[in-house]
């Protein structure tokens, strides 16, 4: 490594090592490119260190604690008296998962011969990046660059984050002690997941949605189940909340994100950004400066790790000469509430608005053997298909493992499957996936495990 103002020539430079950046780096290396990966923090980014993984780990701990306190447990012969929890130990356990995964990411990076440079980078010109870090100030001249710098929590103008009383979701996950009460402002999946995490741990959670409902676009029947689940946990939900009047503290604000692009000197380089600071890219993830690509949250699109990782592969493949683009038909979306919610493709309302003549199928989990053996009858599967040819258009699942089952429907939609295709294949029995079969059969008018209309 050269220190000072000497320029090091590199092949592919990836700026940011979150799920977008490290996946892009590895994919480009697999394709024979020499990759330098820069991050001011640890590889893994928001998803691994502050977001998806910490939240899901703590949710799992909270849910398991909740299950031991459930009245249903006694009815199946399990008596778990004197169960208690300890937030500090939950944090230690969560961190052990993060550390284990982070070590795995580091090993993946080095085994693919990606050079990792710790430091903060910005553009000097359309071909060069300067990196300030523990090795001093480094200057890299690249053939191609992939920007993957992520996003920061979007603040509310009159509620600046202070990390103690006014918190980002990431900060809420790291609170050293649990507060007696916690207010959450937001209507997105993160707001609902935070409520689902803290309420079972004895925190009085108040959830404020600025709009008329939570989770816009979700099928009303599914939303009702999720809201009932939150209320059962003791979450107090207020919609159409006047945010300026919320004086309770601590308060967590989950109002989306802002692309982390301000310090990159993009204007000087001529890289075009939108009004939110998101880097404008085409379907090949290429910016208006042809050798500079951008992926993930810094593009200002839907902030999901799944999207960042897919765009990463597209960018790495395009700059290695492949003709590919980021054009998924559907994006699976999961909300880890109790019950869990997962959606993909159109809701019935969206499909109708888009001009489709639709047919729907519905199957309640109460009629599924596997759901009952798992101790729940709370959930539903809703399918939407094109009435003209049976092509599947969308699905909403509520219930255990909905987030895993949704992948099956996403695959079906991507492959152009019809209700008949879903109905014809074999499903393991007893299984939750049978609910998808039953909903498809219902839409086809041949559901076996639904009471016949008399
Ligand atoms: C609480 C929470 C829960 C979430 N849960 C989910 C979930 O369940 N599912 C899901 O799909 N998504 C989830 N997300 C969103 C997900 O974390 C992001 O969409 C994802 O991390 C975006 O990946 P990225 O690579 O674009 O950016 P990031 O993960 O943010 O990575 C960007 C990286 O760039 C580095 N960087 C930034 N600027 C510079 C610079 N100038 N120089 C060097 N390095 C720089 C940062 O240090 C960081 O490591 C969640 C987010 C939060 C906050």
Short mmCIF file of N, CA and C and ligand atoms in Angstrom, two decimals, residues 15-21 38-41 45-47 51-52 55-56 119-121 148-151 169-170 189-190 260 264 296-297 303-306 308, ligand 1:
data_model
loop_
_atom_site.label_atom_id
_atom_site.label_comp_id
_atom_site.label_asym_id
_atom_site.label_seq_id
_atom_site.Cartn_x
_atom_site.Cartn_y
_atom_site.Cartn_z
N UNK A 15 -16.82 1.29 -3.15
CA UNK A 15 -16.85 2.23 -2.01
C UNK A 15 -18.04 1.88 -1.12
N UNK A 16 -17.74 1.26 0.03
CA UNK A 16 -18.80 0.82 0.94
C UNK A 16 -18.89 -0.69 0.92
N UNK A 17 -18.83 -1.31 2.12
CA UNK A 17 -18.79 -2.78 2.19
C UNK A 17 -20.00 -3.35 2.93
N UNK A 18 -21.16 -2.74 2.70
CA UNK A 18 -22.41 -3.32 3.22
C UNK A 18 -22.81 -4.49 2.35
N UNK A 19 -24.06 -4.96 2.49
CA UNK A 19 -24.50 -6.11 1.66
C UNK A 19 -24.41 -5.81 0.17
N UNK A 20 -24.52 -4.53 -0.21
CA UNK A 20 -24.32 -4.19 -1.61
C UNK A 20 -22.85 -4.28 -1.97
N UNK A 21 -22.01 -3.55 -1.24
CA UNK A 21 -20.60 -3.43 -1.60
C UNK A 21 -19.82 -4.73 -1.52
N UNK A 38 -13.47 -0.57 -0.09
CA UNK A 38 -13.17 0.46 0.92
C UNK A 38 -14.36 0.61 1.88
N UNK A 39 -14.12 0.66 3.16
CA UNK A 39 -15.20 0.99 4.10
C UNK A 39 -14.61 1.69 5.31
N UNK A 40 -15.39 2.66 5.79
CA UNK A 40 -14.95 3.39 6.98
C UNK A 40 -15.28 2.61 8.25
N UNK A 41 -16.09 1.55 8.10
CA UNK A 41 -16.46 0.73 9.25
C UNK A 41 -16.09 -0.73 8.98
N UNK A 45 -21.86 -3.65 6.80
CA UNK A 45 -22.72 -2.47 6.70
C UNK A 45 -23.85 -2.41 7.71
N UNK A 46 -24.83 -1.60 7.37
CA UNK A 46 -25.98 -1.38 8.25
C UNK A 46 -26.70 -2.69 8.53
N UNK A 47 -26.90 -3.46 7.49
CA UNK A 47 -27.69 -4.69 7.62
C UNK A 47 -27.13 -5.60 8.71
N UNK A 51 -28.76 -3.16 11.59
CA UNK A 51 -30.12 -3.26 11.06
C UNK A 51 -30.73 -4.64 11.10
N UNK A 52 -30.80 -5.26 9.92
CA UNK A 52 -31.55 -6.52 9.77
C UNK A 52 -31.18 -7.56 10.83
N UNK A 55 -31.76 -6.64 14.66
CA UNK A 55 -33.20 -6.56 14.95
C UNK A 55 -33.84 -7.94 14.94
N UNK A 56 -33.47 -8.76 13.96
CA UNK A 56 -34.10 -10.09 13.90
C UNK A 56 -33.62 -10.97 15.06
N UNK A 119 -11.20 2.95 5.64
CA UNK A 119 -11.10 4.40 5.54
C UNK A 119 -12.33 4.99 4.88
N UNK A 120 -12.37 6.30 4.90
CA UNK A 120 -13.52 7.01 4.33
C UNK A 120 -13.12 7.61 2.98
N UNK A 121 -13.93 7.35 1.95
CA UNK A 121 -13.52 7.76 0.62
C UNK A 121 -14.43 8.81 0.00
N UNK A 148 -21.43 2.18 -3.04
CA UNK A 148 -22.37 1.40 -2.22
C UNK A 148 -22.34 1.93 -0.80
N UNK A 149 -22.54 3.23 -0.67
CA UNK A 149 -22.34 3.88 0.63
C UNK A 149 -23.57 3.89 1.53
N UNK A 150 -24.68 3.30 1.06
CA UNK A 150 -25.83 3.13 1.94
C UNK A 150 -26.62 4.41 2.19
N UNK A 151 -27.27 4.44 3.35
CA UNK A 151 -28.16 5.57 3.68
C UNK A 151 -28.17 5.77 5.19
N UNK A 169 -33.87 3.93 14.61
CA UNK A 169 -34.11 2.51 14.91
C UNK A 169 -32.83 1.79 15.33
N UNK A 170 -31.71 2.11 14.66
CA UNK A 170 -30.45 1.46 15.01
C UNK A 170 -30.07 1.76 16.46
N UNK A 189 -42.20 -1.22 8.14
CA UNK A 189 -41.96 -2.51 8.78
C UNK A 189 -41.03 -2.39 9.99
N UNK A 190 -40.08 -1.44 9.93
CA UNK A 190 -39.13 -1.32 11.05
C UNK A 190 -39.86 -0.84 12.31
N UNK A 260 -26.69 8.16 1.59
CA UNK A 260 -25.46 8.71 2.20
C UNK A 260 -24.49 9.10 1.07
N UNK A 264 -19.47 12.73 -0.78
CA UNK A 264 -18.71 12.02 -1.82
C UNK A 264 -18.19 12.93 -2.94
N UNK A 296 -27.76 -0.31 -4.17
CA UNK A 296 -28.26 -0.31 -2.80
C UNK A 296 -28.88 1.01 -2.37
N UNK A 297 -28.85 1.24 -1.07
CA UNK A 297 -29.56 2.37 -0.46
C UNK A 297 -29.09 3.73 -0.99
N UNK A 303 -35.20 0.74 0.34
CA UNK A 303 -34.03 0.39 1.16
C UNK A 303 -34.16 -1.02 1.73
N UNK A 304 -33.73 -1.99 0.95
CA UNK A 304 -33.75 -3.38 1.41
C UNK A 304 -32.41 -4.03 1.05
N UNK A 305 -31.88 -4.83 1.97
CA UNK A 305 -30.62 -5.50 1.71
C UNK A 305 -30.74 -6.45 0.52
N UNK A 306 -31.91 -7.07 0.38
CA UNK A 306 -32.12 -8.01 -0.73
C UNK A 306 -31.92 -7.29 -2.06
N UNK A 308 -30.14 -4.46 -2.52
CA UNK A 308 -28.72 -4.07 -2.63
C UNK A 308 -27.88 -5.23 -3.15
C1 LIG B 1 -33.24 -1.43 11.93
C2 LIG B 1 -33.14 -1.88 10.50
C3 LIG B 1 -33.66 -3.10 10.12
C4 LIG B 1 -33.59 -3.51 8.80
N1 LIG B 1 -34.14 -4.72 8.44
C5 LIG B 1 -34.06 -5.13 7.15
C6 LIG B 1 -34.61 -6.38 6.77
O1 LIG B 1 -35.17 -7.12 7.56
N2 LIG B 1 -34.50 -6.75 5.47
C7 LIG B 1 -33.88 -5.96 4.53
O2 LIG B 1 -33.79 -6.37 3.36
N3 LIG B 1 -33.34 -4.77 4.88
C8 LIG B 1 -33.42 -4.34 6.15
N4 LIG B 1 -32.89 -3.13 6.51
C9 LIG B 1 -32.30 -2.28 5.45
C10 LIG B 1 -30.87 -2.73 5.13
O3 LIG B 1 -30.08 -2.70 6.28
C11 LIG B 1 -30.30 -1.83 4.05
O4 LIG B 1 -31.19 -1.76 2.97
C12 LIG B 1 -28.96 -2.38 3.57
O5 LIG B 1 -28.03 -2.43 4.62
C13 LIG B 1 -28.43 -1.51 2.44
O6 LIG B 1 -27.21 -2.02 2.01
P1 LIG B 1 -26.10 -1.07 1.34
O7 LIG B 1 -24.95 -1.96 1.03
O8 LIG B 1 -26.74 -0.29 0.27
O9 LIG B 1 -25.72 -0.01 2.47
P2 LIG B 1 -25.18 -0.21 3.96
O10 LIG B 1 -25.51 -1.52 4.52
O11 LIG B 1 -25.63 0.99 4.72
O12 LIG B 1 -23.60 -0.16 3.79
C14 LIG B 1 -22.94 1.02 3.40
C15 LIG B 1 -21.49 0.93 3.84
O13 LIG B 1 -20.79 2.01 3.26
C16 LIG B 1 -19.88 2.54 4.21
N5 LIG B 1 -19.62 3.92 3.82
C17 LIG B 1 -20.51 4.94 3.72
N6 LIG B 1 -19.90 6.06 3.26
C18 LIG B 1 -18.59 5.74 3.08
C19 LIG B 1 -17.47 6.44 2.61
N7 LIG B 1 -17.55 7.71 2.22
N8 LIG B 1 -16.28 5.80 2.56
C20 LIG B 1 -16.17 4.50 2.95
N9 LIG B 1 -17.20 3.78 3.37
C21 LIG B 1 -18.42 4.38 3.43
C22 LIG B 1 -20.59 2.38 5.55
O14 LIG B 1 -19.64 2.34 6.60
C23 LIG B 1 -21.31 1.05 5.34
O15 LIG B 1 -20.57 -0.04 5.82
C24 LIG B 1 -32.95 -2.68 7.83
C25 LIG B 1 -32.38 -1.46 8.22
C26 LIG B 1 -32.50 -1.04 9.53
C27 LIG B 1 -31.90 0.28 9.92
#
